[in-house]
Amino acid sequence: MTINLIKLCVGADRVDDLVDWQQRLLRMSEGTELEGHPHHTTRMFPKRRDELLAGGSIYWVIAGQIQARQRILDLREVQTNDGRKCMIVLDPELHRTRLIARKPFQGWRYLDVKDAPADLEGGEGGEDLPIRAELAELGLL
């Protein structure tokens, strides 16, 4: 069985902000074992590891809307000055999704496959237009 994660993309107002952040991570990881794979480090290690690695994705909430997802490739335990953390290794391919409003929350949450938004099809309004969020909030998308 597959499960997903949902996470706020703090500091991002648009999907392009997430893309820029991950491009910086990719440049910093050149020559390391993470080369070519963006990652996100979080304090809590998911207990449902096997379900996440069975095809799960992380869904990014940007400006109050789920707007994109990336497939989770690995979960690694890393030791930092603050203690044990979880590094979520991601597929570099970012998929834009249909918009679903989400209220703010801390950390990450599990997201059932049945509750995850569908990916946008090619040319289906995938451009990062601020009006998309407003139209979705009004139920017009």
PDB file of C-alpha atoms in Angstrom:
ATOM      1  CA  MET A   1       0.000   0.000   0.000  1.00  0.00           C
ATOM      2  CA  THR A   2       1.222   3.496  -0.851  1.00  0.00           C
ATOM      3  CA  ILE A   3       0.954   6.639   1.267  1.00  0.00           C
ATOM      4  CA  ASN A   4       2.056  10.208   0.570  1.00  0.00           C
ATOM      5  CA  LEU A   5       3.284  13.154   2.623  1.00  0.00           C
ATOM      6  CA  ILE A   6       1.991  16.704   2.539  1.00  0.00           C
ATOM      7  CA  LYS A   7       4.260  19.588   3.581  1.00  0.00           C
ATOM      8  CA  LEU A   8       4.082  23.370   3.617  1.00  0.00           C
ATOM      9  CA  CYS A   9       6.664  24.947   1.335  1.00  0.00           C
ATOM     10  CA  VAL A  10       7.591  27.705   3.759  1.00  0.00           C
ATOM     11  CA  GLY A  11       8.865  30.885   2.137  1.00  0.00           C
ATOM     12  CA  ALA A  12       7.480  30.069  -1.307  1.00  0.00           C
ATOM     13  CA  ASP A  13       4.741  32.107  -2.923  1.00  0.00           C
ATOM     14  CA  ARG A  14       4.828  30.256  -6.249  1.00  0.00           C
ATOM     15  CA  VAL A  15       5.927  26.892  -7.607  1.00  0.00           C
ATOM     16  CA  ASP A  16       8.847  28.696  -9.260  1.00  0.00           C
ATOM     17  CA  ASP A  17      10.161  29.576  -5.779  1.00  0.00           C
ATOM     18  CA  LEU A  18      10.301  25.847  -4.950  1.00  0.00           C
ATOM     19  CA  VAL A  19      12.064  25.166  -8.252  1.00  0.00           C
ATOM     20  CA  ASP A  20      14.644  27.882  -7.522  1.00  0.00           C
ATOM     21  CA  TRP A  21      15.266  26.560  -3.989  1.00  0.00           C
ATOM     22  CA  GLN A  22      15.779  23.027  -5.273  1.00  0.00           C
ATOM     23  CA  GLN A  23      18.095  24.205  -8.060  1.00  0.00           C
ATOM     24  CA  ARG A  24      20.302  25.796  -5.385  1.00  0.00           C
ATOM     25  CA  LEU A  25      20.280  22.490  -3.450  1.00  0.00           C
ATOM     26  CA  LEU A  26      21.271  20.606  -6.589  1.00  0.00           C
ATOM     27  CA  ARG A  27      24.216  22.924  -7.210  1.00  0.00           C
ATOM     28  CA  MET A  28      25.360  22.524  -3.586  1.00  0.00           C
ATOM     29  CA  SER A  29      25.158  18.721  -3.802  1.00  0.00           C
ATOM     30  CA  GLU A  30      27.359  18.394  -6.914  1.00  0.00           C
ATOM     31  CA  GLY A  31      30.057  15.787  -6.302  1.00  0.00           C
ATOM     32  CA  THR A  32      28.190  14.177  -3.375  1.00  0.00           C
ATOM     33  CA  GLU A  33      26.058  11.047  -3.152  1.00  0.00           C
ATOM     34  CA  LEU A  34      22.979  13.299  -3.475  1.00  0.00           C
ATOM     35  CA  GLU A  35      24.066  14.757  -6.812  1.00  0.00           C
ATOM     36  CA  GLY A  36      21.061  15.139  -9.088  1.00  0.00           C
ATOM     37  CA  HIS A  37      18.489  14.674  -6.304  1.00  0.00           C
ATOM     38  CA  PRO A  38      16.862  17.468  -4.348  1.00  0.00           C
ATOM     39  CA  HIS A  39      16.126  16.702  -0.723  1.00  0.00           C
ATOM     40  CA  HIS A  40      14.316  18.067   2.280  1.00  0.00           C
ATOM     41  CA  THR A  41      15.336  17.511   5.887  1.00  0.00           C
ATOM     42  CA  THR A  42      12.689  17.294   8.578  1.00  0.00           C
ATOM     43  CA  ARG A  43      12.788  16.709  12.314  1.00  0.00           C
ATOM     44  CA  MET A  44      10.423  13.729  12.462  1.00  0.00           C
ATOM     45  CA  PHE A  45      11.148  10.381  10.779  1.00  0.00           C
ATOM     46  CA  PRO A  46       8.011   8.833   9.197  1.00  0.00           C
ATOM     47  CA  LYS A  47       6.954   5.540  10.803  1.00  0.00           C
ATOM     48  CA  ARG A  48       5.290   4.425   7.553  1.00  0.00           C
ATOM     49  CA  ARG A  49       8.577   4.300   5.630  1.00  0.00           C
ATOM     50  CA  ASP A  50       7.778   1.241   3.510  1.00  0.00           C
ATOM     51  CA  GLU A  51       4.458   2.710   2.358  1.00  0.00           C
ATOM     52  CA  LEU A  52       6.146   5.985   1.388  1.00  0.00           C
ATOM     53  CA  LEU A  53       8.853   4.188  -0.577  1.00  0.00           C
ATOM     54  CA  ALA A  54       6.234   2.112  -2.411  1.00  0.00           C
ATOM     55  CA  GLY A  55       5.582   4.972  -4.852  1.00  0.00           C
ATOM     56  CA  GLY A  56       4.668   7.787  -2.465  1.00  0.00           C
ATOM     57  CA  SER A  57       5.160  11.482  -3.159  1.00  0.00           C
ATOM     58  CA  ILE A  58       5.524  14.658  -1.160  1.00  0.00           C
ATOM     59  CA  TYR A  59       2.780  17.158  -1.974  1.00  0.00           C
ATOM     60  CA  TRP A  60       3.846  20.782  -1.566  1.00  0.00           C
ATOM     61  CA  VAL A  61       1.442  23.374  -0.159  1.00  0.00           C
ATOM     62  CA  ILE A  62       2.309  26.784  -1.590  1.00  0.00           C
ATOM     63  CA  ALA A  63       0.322  29.924  -0.775  1.00  0.00           C
ATOM     64  CA  GLY A  64      -2.436  27.904   0.897  1.00  0.00           C
ATOM     65  CA  GLN A  65      -2.902  25.442  -1.991  1.00  0.00           C
ATOM     66  CA  ILE A  66      -1.477  22.035  -2.817  1.00  0.00           C
ATOM     67  CA  GLN A  67       0.241  22.935  -6.099  1.00  0.00           C
ATOM     68  CA  ALA A  68       2.953  20.375  -6.829  1.00  0.00           C
ATOM     69  CA  ARG A  69       4.341  16.974  -5.922  1.00  0.00           C
ATOM     70  CA  GLN A  70       7.586  15.026  -6.161  1.00  0.00           C
ATOM     71  CA  ARG A  71       8.122  11.299  -5.856  1.00  0.00           C
ATOM     72  CA  ILE A  72       9.947  10.202  -2.704  1.00  0.00           C
ATOM     73  CA  LEU A  73      13.013   8.119  -3.586  1.00  0.00           C
ATOM     74  CA  ASP A  74      14.507   7.489  -0.148  1.00  0.00           C
ATOM     75  CA  LEU A  75      14.305   8.366   3.535  1.00  0.00           C
ATOM     76  CA  ARG A  76      17.676   8.652   5.262  1.00  0.00           C
ATOM     77  CA  GLU A  77      18.530   9.184   8.874  1.00  0.00           C
ATOM     78  CA  VAL A  78      21.001  12.042   9.292  1.00  0.00           C
ATOM     79  CA  GLN A  79      22.681  13.327  12.418  1.00  0.00           C
ATOM     80  CA  THR A  80      22.843  17.108  12.896  1.00  0.00           C
ATOM     81  CA  ASN A  81      23.830  19.393  15.748  1.00  0.00           C
ATOM     82  CA  ASP A  82      20.145  19.341  16.715  1.00  0.00           C
ATOM     83  CA  GLY A  83      19.985  15.534  16.794  1.00  0.00           C
ATOM     84  CA  ARG A  84      18.570  12.833  14.528  1.00  0.00           C
ATOM     85  CA  LYS A  85      16.612  14.034  11.491  1.00  0.00           C
ATOM     86  CA  CYS A  86      15.068  12.567   8.359  1.00  0.00           C
ATOM     87  CA  MET A  87      16.352  13.501   4.916  1.00  0.00           C
ATOM     88  CA  ILE A  88      13.680  12.979   2.275  1.00  0.00           C
ATOM     89  CA  VAL A  89      15.427  12.340  -1.051  1.00  0.00           C
ATOM     90  CA  LEU A  90      13.232  13.446  -3.946  1.00  0.00           C
ATOM     91  CA  ASP A  91      12.923  12.804  -7.648  1.00  0.00           C
ATOM     92  CA  PRO A  92      14.063  15.975  -9.445  1.00  0.00           C
ATOM     93  CA  GLU A  93      10.923  15.934 -11.612  1.00  0.00           C
ATOM     94  CA  LEU A  94       8.279  18.248 -10.176  1.00  0.00           C
ATOM     95  CA  HIS A  95       4.654  17.579 -11.154  1.00  0.00           C
ATOM     96  CA  ARG A  96       2.137  20.376 -10.902  1.00  0.00           C
ATOM     97  CA  THR A  97      -1.186  19.274  -9.476  1.00  0.00           C
ATOM     98  CA  ARG A  98      -4.743  20.434  -9.420  1.00  0.00           C
ATOM     99  CA  LEU A  99      -5.161  22.990  -6.670  1.00  0.00           C
ATOM    100  CA  ILE A 100      -6.621  22.004  -3.317  1.00  0.00           C
ATOM    101  CA  ALA A 101      -6.838  24.525  -0.481  1.00  0.00           C
ATOM    102  CA  ARG A 102      -5.033  23.580   2.759  1.00  0.00           C
ATOM    103  CA  LYS A 103      -4.894  25.499   6.003  1.00  0.00           C
ATOM    104  CA  PRO A 104      -1.475  25.988   7.617  1.00  0.00           C
ATOM    105  CA  PHE A 105      -0.060  23.194   9.768  1.00  0.00           C
ATOM    106  CA  GLN A 106       3.314  22.391  11.269  1.00  0.00           C
ATOM    107  CA  GLY A 107       5.641  19.660  10.067  1.00  0.00           C
ATOM    108  CA  TRP A 108       4.310  17.151   7.596  1.00  0.00           C
ATOM    109  CA  ARG A 109       1.218  14.951   7.499  1.00  0.00           C
ATOM    110  CA  TYR A 110       0.367  11.704   5.791  1.00  0.00           C
ATOM    111  CA  LEU A 111      -1.871  12.077   2.736  1.00  0.00           C
ATOM    112  CA  ASP A 112      -3.902   9.108   1.511  1.00  0.00           C
ATOM    113  CA  VAL A 113      -3.714   8.351  -2.187  1.00  0.00           C
ATOM    114  CA  LYS A 114      -7.491   8.818  -2.473  1.00  0.00           C
ATOM    115  CA  ASP A 115      -7.190  12.379  -1.087  1.00  0.00           C
ATOM    116  CA  ALA A 116      -4.247  13.470  -3.255  1.00  0.00           C
ATOM    117  CA  PRO A 117      -4.925  15.869  -6.126  1.00  0.00           C
ATOM    118  CA  ALA A 118      -4.405  14.672  -9.668  1.00  0.00           C
ATOM    119  CA  ASP A 119      -1.464  15.871 -11.714  1.00  0.00           C
ATOM    120  CA  LEU A 120      -2.184  18.523 -14.302  1.00  0.00           C
ATOM    121  CA  GLU A 121      -2.013  17.223 -17.828  1.00  0.00           C
ATOM    122  CA  GLY A 122       0.424  18.873 -20.258  1.00  0.00           C
ATOM    123  CA  GLY A 123      -0.853  22.292 -21.279  1.00  0.00           C
ATOM    124  CA  GLU A 124      -3.697  22.157 -18.761  1.00  0.00           C
ATOM    125  CA  GLY A 125      -3.067  25.535 -17.167  1.00  0.00           C
ATOM    126  CA  GLY A 126       0.206  24.421 -15.600  1.00  0.00           C
ATOM    127  CA  GLU A 127       1.690  27.885 -15.818  1.00  0.00           C
ATOM    128  CA  ASP A 128       2.239  29.482 -12.440  1.00  0.00           C
ATOM    129  CA  LEU A 129      -0.423  32.187 -12.537  1.00  0.00           C
ATOM    130  CA  PRO A 130      -1.463  33.766  -9.228  1.00  0.00           C
ATOM    131  CA  ILE A 131      -5.050  33.884 -10.443  1.00  0.00           C
ATOM    132  CA  ARG A 132      -5.175  30.051 -10.473  1.00  0.00           C
ATOM    133  CA  ALA A 133      -5.178  29.995  -6.659  1.00  0.00           C
ATOM    134  CA  GLU A 134      -7.947  32.595  -6.511  1.00  0.00           C
ATOM    135  CA  LEU A 135     -10.084  30.744  -9.055  1.00  0.00           C
ATOM    136  CA  ALA A 136      -9.577  27.446  -7.224  1.00  0.00           C
ATOM    137  CA  GLU A 137     -10.558  29.061  -3.928  1.00  0.00           C
ATOM    138  CA  LEU A 138     -13.799  30.212  -5.581  1.00  0.00           C
ATOM    139  CA  GLY A 139     -14.409  26.680  -6.880  1.00  0.00           C
ATOM    140  CA  LEU A 140     -13.963  27.690 -10.503  1.00  0.00           C
ATOM    141  CA  LEU A 141     -11.039  25.353 -11.243  1.00  0.00           C
TER     142      LEU A 141
END
